[in-house]
Short mmCIF file of C-alpha atoms in Angstrom, two decimals:
data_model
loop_
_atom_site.label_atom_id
_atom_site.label_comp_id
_atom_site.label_asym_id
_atom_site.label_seq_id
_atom_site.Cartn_x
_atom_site.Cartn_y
_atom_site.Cartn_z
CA UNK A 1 -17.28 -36.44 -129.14
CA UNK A 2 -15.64 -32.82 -128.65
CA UNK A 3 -14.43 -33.34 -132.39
CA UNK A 4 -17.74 -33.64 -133.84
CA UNK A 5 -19.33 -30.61 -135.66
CA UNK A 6 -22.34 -29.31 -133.60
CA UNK A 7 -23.89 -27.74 -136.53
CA UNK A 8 -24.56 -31.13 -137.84
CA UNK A 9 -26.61 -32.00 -134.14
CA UNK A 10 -29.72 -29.73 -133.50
CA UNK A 11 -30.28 -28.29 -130.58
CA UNK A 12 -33.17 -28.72 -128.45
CA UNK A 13 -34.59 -25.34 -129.28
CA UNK A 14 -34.71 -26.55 -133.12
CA UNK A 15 -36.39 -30.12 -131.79
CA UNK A 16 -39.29 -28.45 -129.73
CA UNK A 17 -40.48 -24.74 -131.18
CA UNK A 18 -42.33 -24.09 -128.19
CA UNK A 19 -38.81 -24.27 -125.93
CA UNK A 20 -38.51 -20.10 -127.04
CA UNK A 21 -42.04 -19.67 -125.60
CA UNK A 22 -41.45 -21.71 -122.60
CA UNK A 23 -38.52 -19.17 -121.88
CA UNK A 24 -40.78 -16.55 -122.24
CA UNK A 25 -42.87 -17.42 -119.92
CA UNK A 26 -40.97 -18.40 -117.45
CA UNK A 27 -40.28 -15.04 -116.08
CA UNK A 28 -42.93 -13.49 -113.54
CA UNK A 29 -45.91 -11.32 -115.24
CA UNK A 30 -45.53 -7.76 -115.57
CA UNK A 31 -47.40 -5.18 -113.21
CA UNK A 32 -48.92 -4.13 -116.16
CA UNK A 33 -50.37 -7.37 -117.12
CA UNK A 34 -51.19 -8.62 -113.34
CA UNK A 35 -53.28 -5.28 -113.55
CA UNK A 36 -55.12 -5.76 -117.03
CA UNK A 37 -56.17 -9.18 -116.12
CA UNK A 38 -57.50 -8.42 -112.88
CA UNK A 39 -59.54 -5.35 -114.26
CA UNK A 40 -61.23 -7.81 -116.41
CA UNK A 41 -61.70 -10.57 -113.67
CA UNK A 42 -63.57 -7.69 -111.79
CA UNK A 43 -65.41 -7.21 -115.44
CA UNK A 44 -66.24 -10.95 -115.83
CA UNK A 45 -67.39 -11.58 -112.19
CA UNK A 46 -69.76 -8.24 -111.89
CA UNK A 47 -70.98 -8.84 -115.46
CA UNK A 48 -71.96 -12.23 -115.08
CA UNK A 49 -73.67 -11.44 -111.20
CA UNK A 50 -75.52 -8.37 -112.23
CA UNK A 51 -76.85 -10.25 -115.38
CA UNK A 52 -77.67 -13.03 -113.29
CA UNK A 53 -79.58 -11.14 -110.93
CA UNK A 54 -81.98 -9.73 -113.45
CA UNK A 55 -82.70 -13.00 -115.32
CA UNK A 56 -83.49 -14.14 -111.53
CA UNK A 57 -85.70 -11.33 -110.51
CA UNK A 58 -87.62 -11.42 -113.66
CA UNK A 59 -88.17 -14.87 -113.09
CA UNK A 60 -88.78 -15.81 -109.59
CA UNK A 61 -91.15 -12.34 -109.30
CA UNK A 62 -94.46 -12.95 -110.70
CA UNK A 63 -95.46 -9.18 -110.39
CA UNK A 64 -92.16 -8.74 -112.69
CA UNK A 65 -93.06 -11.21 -115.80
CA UNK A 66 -93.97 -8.14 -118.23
CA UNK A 67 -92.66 -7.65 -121.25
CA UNK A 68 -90.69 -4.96 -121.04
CA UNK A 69 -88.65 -6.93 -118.29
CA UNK A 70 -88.93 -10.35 -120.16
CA UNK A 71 -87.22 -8.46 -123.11
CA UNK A 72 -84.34 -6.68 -120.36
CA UNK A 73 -83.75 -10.87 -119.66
CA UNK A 74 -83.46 -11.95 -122.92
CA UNK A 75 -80.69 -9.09 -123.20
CA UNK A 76 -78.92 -10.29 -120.14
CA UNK A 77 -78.93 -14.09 -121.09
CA UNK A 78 -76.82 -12.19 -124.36
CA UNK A 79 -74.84 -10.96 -122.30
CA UNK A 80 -73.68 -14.49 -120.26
CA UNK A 81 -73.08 -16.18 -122.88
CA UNK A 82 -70.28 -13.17 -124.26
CA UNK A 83 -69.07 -12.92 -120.92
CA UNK A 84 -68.49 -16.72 -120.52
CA UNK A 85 -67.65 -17.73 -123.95
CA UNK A 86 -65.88 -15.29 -125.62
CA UNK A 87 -63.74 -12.79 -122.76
CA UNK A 88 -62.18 -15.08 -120.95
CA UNK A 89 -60.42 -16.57 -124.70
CA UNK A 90 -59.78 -13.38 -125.71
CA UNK A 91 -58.34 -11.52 -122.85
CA UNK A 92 -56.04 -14.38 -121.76
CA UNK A 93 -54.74 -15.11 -125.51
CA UNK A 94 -53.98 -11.42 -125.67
CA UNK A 95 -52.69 -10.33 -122.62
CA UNK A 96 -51.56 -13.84 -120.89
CA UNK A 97 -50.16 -15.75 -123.50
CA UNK A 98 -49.77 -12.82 -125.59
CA UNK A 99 -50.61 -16.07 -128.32
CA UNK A 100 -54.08 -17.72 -129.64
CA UNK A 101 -53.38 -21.02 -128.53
CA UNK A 102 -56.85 -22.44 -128.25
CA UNK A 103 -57.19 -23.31 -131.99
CA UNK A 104 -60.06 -22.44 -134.70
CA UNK A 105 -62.67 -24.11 -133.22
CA UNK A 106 -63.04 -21.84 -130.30
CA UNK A 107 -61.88 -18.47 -132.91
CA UNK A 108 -64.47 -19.18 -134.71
CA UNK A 109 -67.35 -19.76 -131.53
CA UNK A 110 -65.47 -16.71 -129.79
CA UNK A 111 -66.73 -14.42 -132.93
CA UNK A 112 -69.92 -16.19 -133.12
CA UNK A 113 -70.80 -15.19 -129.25
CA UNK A 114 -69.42 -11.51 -129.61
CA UNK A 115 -71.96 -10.77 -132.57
CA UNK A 116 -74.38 -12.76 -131.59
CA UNK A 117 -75.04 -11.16 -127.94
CA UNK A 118 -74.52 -7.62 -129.66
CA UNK A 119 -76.78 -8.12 -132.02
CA UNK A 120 -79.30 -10.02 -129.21
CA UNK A 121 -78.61 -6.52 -127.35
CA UNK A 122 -79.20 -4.25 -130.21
CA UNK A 123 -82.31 -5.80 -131.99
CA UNK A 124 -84.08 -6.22 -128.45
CA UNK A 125 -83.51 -2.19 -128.07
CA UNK A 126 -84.60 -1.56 -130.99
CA UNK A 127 -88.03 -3.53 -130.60
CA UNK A 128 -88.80 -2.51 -127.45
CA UNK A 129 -88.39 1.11 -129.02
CA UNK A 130 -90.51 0.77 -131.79
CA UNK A 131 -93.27 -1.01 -128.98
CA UNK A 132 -92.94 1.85 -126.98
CA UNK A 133 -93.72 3.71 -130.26
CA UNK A 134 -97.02 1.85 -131.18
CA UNK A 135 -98.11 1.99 -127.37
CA UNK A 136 -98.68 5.37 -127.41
CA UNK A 137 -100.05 6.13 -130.79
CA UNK A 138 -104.27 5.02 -131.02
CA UNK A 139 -103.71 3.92 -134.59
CA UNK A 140 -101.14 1.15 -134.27
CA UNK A 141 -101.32 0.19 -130.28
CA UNK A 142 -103.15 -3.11 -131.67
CA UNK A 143 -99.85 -3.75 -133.13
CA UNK A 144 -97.87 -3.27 -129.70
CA UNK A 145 -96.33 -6.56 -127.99
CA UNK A 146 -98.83 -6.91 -125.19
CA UNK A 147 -99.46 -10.64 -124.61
CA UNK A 148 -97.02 -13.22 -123.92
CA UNK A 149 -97.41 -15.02 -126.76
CA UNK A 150 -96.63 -12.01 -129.11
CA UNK A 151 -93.14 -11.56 -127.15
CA UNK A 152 -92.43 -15.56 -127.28
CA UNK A 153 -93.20 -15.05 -131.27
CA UNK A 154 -90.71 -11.94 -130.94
CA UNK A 155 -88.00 -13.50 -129.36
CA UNK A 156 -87.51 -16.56 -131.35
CA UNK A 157 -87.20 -14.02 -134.68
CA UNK A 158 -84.81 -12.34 -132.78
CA UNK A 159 -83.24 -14.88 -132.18
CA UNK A 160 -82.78 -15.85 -135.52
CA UNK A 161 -81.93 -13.14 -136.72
CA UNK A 162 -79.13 -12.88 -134.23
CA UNK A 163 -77.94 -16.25 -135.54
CA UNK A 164 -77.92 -15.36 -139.14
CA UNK A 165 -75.91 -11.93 -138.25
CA UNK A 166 -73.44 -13.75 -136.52
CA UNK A 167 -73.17 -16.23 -139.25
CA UNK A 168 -70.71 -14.40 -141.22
CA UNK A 169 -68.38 -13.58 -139.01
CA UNK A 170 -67.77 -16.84 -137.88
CA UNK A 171 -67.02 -18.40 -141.06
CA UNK A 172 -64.55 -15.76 -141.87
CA UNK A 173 -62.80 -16.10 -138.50
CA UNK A 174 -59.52 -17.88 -137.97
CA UNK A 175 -56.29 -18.14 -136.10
CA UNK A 176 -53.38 -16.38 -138.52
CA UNK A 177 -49.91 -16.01 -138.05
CA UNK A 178 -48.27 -12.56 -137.29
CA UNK A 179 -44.75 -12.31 -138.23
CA UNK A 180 -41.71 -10.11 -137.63
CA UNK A 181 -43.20 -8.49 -134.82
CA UNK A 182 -42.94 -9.32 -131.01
CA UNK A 183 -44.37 -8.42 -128.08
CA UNK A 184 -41.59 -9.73 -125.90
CA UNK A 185 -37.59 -7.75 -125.51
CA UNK A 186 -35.77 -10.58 -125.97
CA UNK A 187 -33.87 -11.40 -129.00
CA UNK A 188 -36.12 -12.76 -130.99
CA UNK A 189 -36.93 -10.05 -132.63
CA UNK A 190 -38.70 -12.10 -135.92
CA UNK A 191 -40.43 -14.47 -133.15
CA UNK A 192 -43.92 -15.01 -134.75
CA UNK A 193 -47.55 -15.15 -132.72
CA UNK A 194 -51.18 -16.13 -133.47
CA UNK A 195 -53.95 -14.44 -133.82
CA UNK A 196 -57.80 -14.96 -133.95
CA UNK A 197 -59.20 -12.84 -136.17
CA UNK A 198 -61.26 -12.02 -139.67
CA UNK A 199 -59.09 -12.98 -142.80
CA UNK A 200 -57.35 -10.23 -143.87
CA UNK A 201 -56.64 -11.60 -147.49
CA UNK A 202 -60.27 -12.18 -147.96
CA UNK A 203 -62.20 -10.73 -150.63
CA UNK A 204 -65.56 -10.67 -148.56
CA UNK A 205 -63.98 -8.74 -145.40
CA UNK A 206 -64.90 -5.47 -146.40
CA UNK A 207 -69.01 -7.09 -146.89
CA UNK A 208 -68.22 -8.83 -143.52
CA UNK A 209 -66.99 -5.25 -141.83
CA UNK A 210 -69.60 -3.13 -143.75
CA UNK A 211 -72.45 -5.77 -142.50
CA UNK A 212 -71.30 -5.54 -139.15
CA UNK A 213 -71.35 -2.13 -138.47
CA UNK A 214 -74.63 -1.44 -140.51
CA UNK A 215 -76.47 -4.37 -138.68
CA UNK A 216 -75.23 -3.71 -135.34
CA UNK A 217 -74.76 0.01 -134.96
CA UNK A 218 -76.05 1.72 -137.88
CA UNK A 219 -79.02 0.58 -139.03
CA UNK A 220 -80.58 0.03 -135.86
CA UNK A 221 -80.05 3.41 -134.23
CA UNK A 222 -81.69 4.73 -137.20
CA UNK A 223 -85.21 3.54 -136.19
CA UNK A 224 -84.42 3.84 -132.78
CA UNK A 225 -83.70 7.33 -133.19
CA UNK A 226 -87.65 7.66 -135.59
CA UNK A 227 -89.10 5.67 -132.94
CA UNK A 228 -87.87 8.24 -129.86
CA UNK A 229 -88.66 11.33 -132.77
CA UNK A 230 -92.32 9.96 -132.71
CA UNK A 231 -92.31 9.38 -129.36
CA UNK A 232 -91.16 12.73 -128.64
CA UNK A 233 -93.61 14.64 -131.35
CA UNK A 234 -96.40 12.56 -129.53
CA UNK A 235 -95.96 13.81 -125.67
CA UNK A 236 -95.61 17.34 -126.97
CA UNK A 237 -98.50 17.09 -129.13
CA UNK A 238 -102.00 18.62 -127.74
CA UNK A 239 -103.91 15.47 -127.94
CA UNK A 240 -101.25 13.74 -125.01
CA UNK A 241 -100.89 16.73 -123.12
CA UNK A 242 -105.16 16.31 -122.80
CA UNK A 243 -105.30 12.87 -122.65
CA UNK A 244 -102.26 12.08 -120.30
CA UNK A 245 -102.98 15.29 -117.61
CA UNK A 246 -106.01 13.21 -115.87
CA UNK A 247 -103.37 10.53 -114.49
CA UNK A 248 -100.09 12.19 -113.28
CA UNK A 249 -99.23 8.16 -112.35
CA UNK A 250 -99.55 7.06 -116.43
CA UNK A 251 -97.29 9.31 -117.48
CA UNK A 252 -94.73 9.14 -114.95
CA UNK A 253 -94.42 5.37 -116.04
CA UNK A 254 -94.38 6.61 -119.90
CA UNK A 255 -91.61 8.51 -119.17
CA UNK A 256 -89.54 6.52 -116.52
CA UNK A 257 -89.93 3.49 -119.01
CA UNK A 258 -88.90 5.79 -121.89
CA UNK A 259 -85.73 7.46 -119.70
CA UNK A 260 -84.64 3.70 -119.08
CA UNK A 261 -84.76 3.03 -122.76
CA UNK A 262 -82.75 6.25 -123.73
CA UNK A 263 -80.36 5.40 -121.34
CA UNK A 264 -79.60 1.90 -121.96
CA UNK A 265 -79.72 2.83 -126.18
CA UNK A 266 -77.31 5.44 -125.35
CA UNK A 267 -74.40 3.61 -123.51
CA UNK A 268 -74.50 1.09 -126.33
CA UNK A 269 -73.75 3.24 -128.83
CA UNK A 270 -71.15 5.37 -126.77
CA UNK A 271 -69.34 2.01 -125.27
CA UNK A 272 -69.60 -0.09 -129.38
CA UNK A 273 -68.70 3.29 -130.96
CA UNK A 274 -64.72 2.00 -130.90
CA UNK A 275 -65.28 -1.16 -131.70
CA UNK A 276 -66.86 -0.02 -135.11
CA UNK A 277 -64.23 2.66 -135.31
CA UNK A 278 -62.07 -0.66 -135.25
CA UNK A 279 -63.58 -2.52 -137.32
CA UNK A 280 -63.39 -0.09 -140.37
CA UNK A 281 -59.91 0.72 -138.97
CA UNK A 282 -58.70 -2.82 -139.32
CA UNK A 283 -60.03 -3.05 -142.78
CA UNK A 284 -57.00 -0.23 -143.73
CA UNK A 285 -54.29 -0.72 -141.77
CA UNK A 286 -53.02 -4.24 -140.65
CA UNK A 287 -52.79 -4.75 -137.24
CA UNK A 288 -49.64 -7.33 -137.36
CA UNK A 289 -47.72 -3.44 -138.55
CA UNK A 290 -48.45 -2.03 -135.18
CA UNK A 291 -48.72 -4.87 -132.57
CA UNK A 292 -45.33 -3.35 -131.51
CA UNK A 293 -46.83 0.38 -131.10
CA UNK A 294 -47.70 1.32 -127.36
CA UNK A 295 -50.39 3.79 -128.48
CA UNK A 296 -52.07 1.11 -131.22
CA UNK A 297 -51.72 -1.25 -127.49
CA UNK A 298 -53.26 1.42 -125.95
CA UNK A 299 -56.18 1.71 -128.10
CA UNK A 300 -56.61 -1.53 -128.44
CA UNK A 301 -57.59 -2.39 -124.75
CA UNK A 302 -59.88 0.22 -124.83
CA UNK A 303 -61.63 -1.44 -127.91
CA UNK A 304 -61.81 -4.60 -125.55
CA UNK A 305 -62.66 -2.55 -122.16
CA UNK A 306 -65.97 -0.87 -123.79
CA UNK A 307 -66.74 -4.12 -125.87
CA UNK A 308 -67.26 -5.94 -122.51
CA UNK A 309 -68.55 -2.92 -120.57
CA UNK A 310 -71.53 -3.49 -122.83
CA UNK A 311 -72.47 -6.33 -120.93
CA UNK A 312 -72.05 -4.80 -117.07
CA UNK A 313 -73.81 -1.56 -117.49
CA UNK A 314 -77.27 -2.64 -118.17
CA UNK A 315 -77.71 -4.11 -114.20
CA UNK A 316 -75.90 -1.36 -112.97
CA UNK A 317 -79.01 0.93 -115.26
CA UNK A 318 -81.83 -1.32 -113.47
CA UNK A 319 -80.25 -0.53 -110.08
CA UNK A 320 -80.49 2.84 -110.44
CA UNK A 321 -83.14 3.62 -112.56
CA UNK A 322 -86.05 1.29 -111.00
CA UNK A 323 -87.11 0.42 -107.79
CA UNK A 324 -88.75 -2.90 -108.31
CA UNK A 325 -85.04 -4.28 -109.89
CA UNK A 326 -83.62 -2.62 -106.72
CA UNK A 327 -85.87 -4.38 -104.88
CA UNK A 328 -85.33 -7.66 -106.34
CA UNK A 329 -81.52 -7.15 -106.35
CA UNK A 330 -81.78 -6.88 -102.41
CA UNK A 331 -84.15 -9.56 -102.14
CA UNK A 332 -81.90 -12.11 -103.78
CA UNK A 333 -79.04 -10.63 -102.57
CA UNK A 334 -79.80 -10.08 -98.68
CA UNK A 335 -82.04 -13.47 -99.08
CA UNK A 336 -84.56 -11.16 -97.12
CA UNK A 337 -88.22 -13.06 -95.70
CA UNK A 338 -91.13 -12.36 -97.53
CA UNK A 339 -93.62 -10.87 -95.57
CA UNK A 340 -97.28 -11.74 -95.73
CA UNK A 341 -96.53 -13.97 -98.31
CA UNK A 342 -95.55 -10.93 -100.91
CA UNK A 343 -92.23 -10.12 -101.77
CA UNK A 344 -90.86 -6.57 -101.11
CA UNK A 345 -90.80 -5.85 -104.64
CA UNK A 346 -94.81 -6.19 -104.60
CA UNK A 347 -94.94 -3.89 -101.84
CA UNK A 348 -92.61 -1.05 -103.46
CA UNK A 349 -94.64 2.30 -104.38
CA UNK A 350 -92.96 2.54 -107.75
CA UNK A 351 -94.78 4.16 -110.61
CA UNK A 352 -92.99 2.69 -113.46
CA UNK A 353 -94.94 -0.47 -112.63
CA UNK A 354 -98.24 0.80 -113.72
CA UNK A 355 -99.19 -0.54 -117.47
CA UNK A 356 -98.98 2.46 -119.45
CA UNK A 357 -100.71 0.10 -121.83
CA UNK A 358 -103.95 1.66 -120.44
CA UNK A 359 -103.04 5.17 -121.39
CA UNK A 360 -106.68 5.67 -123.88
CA UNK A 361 -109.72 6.26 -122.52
CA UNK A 362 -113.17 5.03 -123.66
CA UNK A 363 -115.19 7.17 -126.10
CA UNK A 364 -117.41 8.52 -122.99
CA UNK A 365 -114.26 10.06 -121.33
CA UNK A 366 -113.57 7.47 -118.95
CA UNK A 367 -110.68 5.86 -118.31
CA UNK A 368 -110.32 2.21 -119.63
CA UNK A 369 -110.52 -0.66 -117.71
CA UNK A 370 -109.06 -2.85 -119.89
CA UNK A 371 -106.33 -4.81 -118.59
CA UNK A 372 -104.00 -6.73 -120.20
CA UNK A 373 -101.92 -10.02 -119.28
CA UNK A 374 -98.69 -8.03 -119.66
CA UNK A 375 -97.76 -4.32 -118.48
CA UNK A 376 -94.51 -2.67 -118.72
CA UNK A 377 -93.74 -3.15 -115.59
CA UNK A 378 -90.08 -2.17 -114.60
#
């Protein structure tokens, strides 16, 4: 046997080409990557309890079922399904396994739940904007989402339409190869690693990038940003100053609903702003060239770390900004009695609750007493 030739026997490296990875692994995670993965286990776990809470308190709270916060659910149902179906993939194929390992199946429904809940997250902003628009102009409030049917009607074409905008990117997802390029200091310097991402070599990626960024960043902060204008020309206008100065309580609501809007609109576009940077980025320059750069790393977990932030800041804007949330927060939270057989968030003195729907008076100069099945209650 010691006379044979060993080239002509392969080794058990050649027999099984995970036996490299194996090695890799077997050594004890870096600080550095115990630290990243525990960030985003805080992430996941206060992401997915805040956005639980507010699907609960809109939906256990009968004094909560408005619009406005039927429309805040929808957004944090979005937001689930990213957290649960598409972080946990990503984050441990890039900074576990440093390898997409869970095939094209799950690529594929990993881009389908990013879009999907961004656009959920963005088209829901941007009706709610253009409702709070038509609520306070007399011509088109008839056109203003004010019965439950209207936002059931809504919601299923948003939900479409979220579908559809997704669409692309999941057919144009898939697991490639990335050569010649390591993340590891071993010898194998030409070791190879997968990647989910959109086809580089395909002729539609720069429609699939441009569509992207038009349909979920673009485009819709354009009419969010008329609807506020109008908004804003309206409360400085003479006829609202009249109109709104005989009930200090209306337009406190107008404008804490409107603050809560501006707010949330605003931290979506600062936290998705390097994600689109990204995505026109990664249209130029390859990303398999710079895998190996600590400053491309870097920038890269920031892309992910704002991504997901998009779907823990919204509870953390409901805590803050209204007192019936933080009311129902503690409710569910402290599993408090109910008292009288009313929950503490019917018994909180918070203006935003009032339905700013009833804003117009009658012809005589008396206030309306129209009421409708829905407010804007938040």
């Amino acid at each position: 046997m010691a006379g044979l030739d060993p080239d002509i026997y392969p080794s058990i490296d050649d027999m099984w080409r995970t036996a490299i990875k194996a090695e890799k692994h077997d050594d004890l995670p870096s600080a550095k990557s115990v630290s990243i993965v525990l960030l985003y286990l805080v992430v996941l776990l206060f992401g997915i309890a805040g956005n639980a809470l507010v699907t609960a308190v809109v939906s256990v709270n009968e004094h909560m079922r408005s619009v406005t916060n039927m429309f805040i659910a929808q957004i944090a149902l979005g937001d689930i399904i990213m957290l649960l179906l598409a972080m946990p993939f990503d984050i441990i194929s890039k900074y576990v396994y440093e390898d997409w390992s869970f095939g094209t199946v799950l690529c594929r429904s990993m881009s389908f739940c990013k879009d999907y809940s961004l656009t959920i997250t963005i088209l829901t902003l941007t009706v709610m904007s253009i409702d709070r628009c038509f609520i306070l102009s007399r011509e088109l409030r008839t056109y203003s989402i004010r019965t439950m049917k209207m936002f059931v009607t809504v919601a299923i074409i948003i939900q479409l339409l979220s579908v559809s905008a997704a669409t692309p990117a999941t057919i144009f997802s898939s697991v490639w190869r990335e050569s010649n390029h390591t993340h590891s200091n071993d010898s194998a310097a030409n070791a190879s690693f997968r990647v989910c991402k959109l086809n580089d070599g395909s002729s539609n990626l720069l429609r699939v990038s441009l569509s992207r960024v038009l349909l979920l960043y673009v485009l819709p902060l354009v009419i969010i940003s008329v609807s506020f204008t109008k908004i804003n020309a309206f409360l400085r206008s003479t006829e609202a100053q009249v109109l709104l100065s005989a009930n200090i309580k209306i337009v406190s609501a107008c404008k804490r609903a409107l603050h809560l809007l501006i707010t949330l609109v605003g931290l979506y576009t600062a936290l998705l702003l390097p994600t689109v940077i990204d995505t026109i980025v990664s249209f130029f320059i390859r990303g398999g060239s710079l895998y190996d750069n600590k400053w491309y790393s870097l920038y890269e977990f920031l892309v992910d770390t704002t991504l997901y932030a998009i779907c823990v800041y919204k509870p953390v804007v409901y805590f803050i900004m209204s007192a019936n949330f933080r009311g129902g927060f503690r409710e569910l939270t402290c599993c408090s009695l109910h008292n009288s057989g009313k929950s503490r968030i019917e018994c909180n003195d918070d203006e935003s609750t009032l339905d700013t729907n009833e804003i117009w008076f009658n012809s005589d100069g008396s206030e309306s007493i129209v009421q409708y099945d829905v407010g804007d209650r938040v």
